Amino acid sequence: MQIFLDSSDTTQIRDLAATGLVDGITTNPSLIAKAGRPMLEVIAEICGIVEGPISAEVVAKDAKTMLAEGRKLAGIAPNVVVKLPLTRDGLTACAELAREGINVNVTLCFSAVQALLAAKAGAAYISPFIGRLDDHGADGVGLIADIRAIYDNYGYDTEILAASIRNAEHVKGSALAGADCATIPPEVFSTLFKHPLTDKGLDQFLSDWAKTGQSIL
Ligand code: G3P
């Protein structure tokens, strides 16, 4: 499964990309607002840090303006993926951008039939929001499994990008359900490395090693 960071914080992105485990980045208007910097500048900087797909979201609600914004965002760097909301206008714009060869990430997906329409519109990625669905009393990971089954039924190559991830269980559930990618907030990504038995085991190994008086280097 590809791991994306859900962030517009270039300091955090640079730090975590150094692990070699980050395949791409997703942003949204709220994350750009949080960065407190001009959007085009932030996206360009992120594209210089991570080689993989970098999602940049339009803010228009009508297809015509979405197309203009999308083309402008796609012009920032070859690895920009234009993020469009799952609305009728968003999917209309998606179909056109896909025809032009621009990769689109359709976001704010909360149902399997929405995901089916996004695949028909030629989306490169579909972003089901699993945390927000759970908040709503629904089954976020279950939606990933449903979309996987539907896409496999028809051979759609739209990649399932699990979004709105709140914890390690969401990452595990998305992987088990067959998501192609998960976009993870930096704070959650940092927790994925951790297990108390890893720390305990390492302490024991290193304390036994210290008693030998040896050094490898
Ligand atoms: O980028 C979209 C998505 O990951 C948002 O997550 O936590 O605001 O529901 P959240």
Tab-separated table of N, CA, C and O and ligand atoms in Angstrom, residues 6 26-28 30-31 57 83 107 127 129 131-132 135 162-166 183-185, ligand 1:
chain	number	residue	atom	x	y	z
A	6	ASP	N	-1.000	13.472	4.692
A	6	ASP	CA	-2.092	14.433	4.536
A	6	ASP	C	-1.637	15.697	5.255
A	6	ASP	O	-1.886	15.853	6.464
A	26	THR	N	-1.162	14.595	0.130
A	26	THR	CA	-2.459	15.195	-0.181
A	26	THR	C	-2.608	16.467	0.649
A	26	THR	O	-2.135	16.534	1.790
A	27	THR	N	-3.248	17.462	0.038
A	27	THR	CA	-3.559	18.691	0.763
A	27	THR	C	-5.048	18.965	0.557
A	27	THR	O	-5.689	18.315	-0.282
A	28	ASN	N	-5.580	19.880	1.312
A	28	ASN	CA	-6.950	20.348	1.084
A	28	ASN	C	-6.995	21.811	1.509
A	28	ASN	O	-6.026	22.313	2.092
A	30	SER	N	-8.397	23.361	3.907
A	30	SER	CA	-8.209	23.584	5.347
A	30	SER	C	-6.729	23.476	5.714
A	30	SER	O	-6.212	24.269	6.511
A	31	LEU	N	-6.037	22.491	5.138
A	31	LEU	CA	-4.609	22.312	5.434
A	31	LEU	C	-3.786	23.477	4.871
A	31	LEU	O	-2.817	23.921	5.493
A	57	GLU	N	-6.126	20.939	-4.226
A	57	GLU	CA	-7.584	20.968	-4.399
A	57	GLU	C	-8.097	22.302	-4.939
A	57	GLU	O	-7.676	23.367	-4.492
A	83	LYS	N	-7.314	17.890	-7.222
A	83	LYS	CA	-8.323	17.313	-6.327
A	83	LYS	C	-9.647	18.053	-6.543
A	83	LYS	O	-9.705	19.284	-6.463
A	107	THR	N	-12.429	13.819	-4.197
A	107	THR	CA	-12.419	13.826	-2.731
A	107	THR	C	-13.827	13.968	-2.151
A	107	THR	O	-14.795	14.170	-2.891
A	127	SER	N	-11.085	9.315	-3.006
A	127	SER	CA	-10.745	9.486	-1.586
A	127	SER	C	-11.963	9.308	-0.687
A	127	SER	O	-12.694	10.278	-0.416
A	129	PHE	N	-13.627	9.142	2.865
A	129	PHE	CA	-13.248	9.756	4.155
A	129	PHE	C	-13.681	8.830	5.289
A	129	PHE	O	-14.793	8.936	5.801
A	131	GLY	N	-12.600	8.343	8.522
A	131	GLY	CA	-12.765	8.874	9.886
A	131	GLY	C	-14.066	9.638	10.037
A	131	GLY	O	-14.798	9.469	11.013
A	132	ARG	N	-14.371	10.481	9.048
A	132	ARG	CA	-15.611	11.268	9.141
A	132	ARG	C	-16.836	10.363	9.076
A	132	ARG	O	-17.862	10.654	9.690
A	135	ASP	N	-17.187	8.931	12.496
A	135	ASP	CA	-17.737	9.979	13.381
A	135	ASP	C	-19.250	10.044	13.244
A	135	ASP	O	-19.967	10.409	14.173
A	162	ALA	N	-7.490	5.841	0.821
A	162	ALA	CA	-8.213	5.994	2.100
A	162	ALA	C	-7.799	7.316	2.757
A	162	ALA	O	-6.607	7.577	2.947
A	163	ALA	N	-8.793	8.149	3.083
A	163	ALA	CA	-8.515	9.480	3.648
A	163	ALA	C	-9.277	9.658	4.953
A	163	ALA	O	-10.068	8.800	5.339
A	164	SER	N	-9.008	10.787	5.610
A	164	SER	CA	-9.604	11.063	6.915
A	164	SER	C	-9.252	9.930	7.886
A	164	SER	O	-10.125	9.375	8.557
A	165	ILE	N	-7.974	9.622	7.929
A	165	ILE	CA	-7.469	8.549	8.794
A	165	ILE	C	-7.090	9.140	10.141
A	165	ILE	O	-6.398	10.146	10.201
A	166	ARG	N	-7.569	8.514	11.196
A	166	ARG	CA	-7.366	9.086	12.535
A	166	ARG	C	-6.414	8.277	13.394
A	166	ARG	O	-5.933	8.773	14.416
A	183	THR	N	-3.837	8.133	2.945
A	183	THR	CA	-3.212	9.416	3.259
A	183	THR	C	-3.367	9.666	4.748
A	183	THR	O	-4.476	9.608	5.301
A	184	ILE	N	-2.216	9.868	5.394
A	184	ILE	CA	-2.141	9.788	6.849
A	184	ILE	C	-1.611	11.113	7.413
A	184	ILE	O	-0.584	11.614	6.933
A	185	PRO	N	-2.268	11.667	8.430
A	185	PRO	CA	-1.722	12.880	9.054
A	185	PRO	C	-0.351	12.556	9.667
A	185	PRO	O	-0.146	11.443	10.169
B	1	G3P	O1	-7.516	15.486	3.079
B	1	G3P	C1	-8.761	14.982	3.332
B	1	G3P	C2	-8.947	14.231	4.610
B	1	G3P	O2	-7.909	13.354	4.865
B	1	G3P	C3	-9.424	15.034	5.774
B	1	G3P	O3	-9.316	14.384	7.020
B	1	G3P	O4	-9.365	14.390	9.487
B	1	G3P	O5	-10.213	16.399	8.234
B	1	G3P	O6	-11.497	14.273	8.266
B	1	G3P	P1	-10.144	14.892	8.320
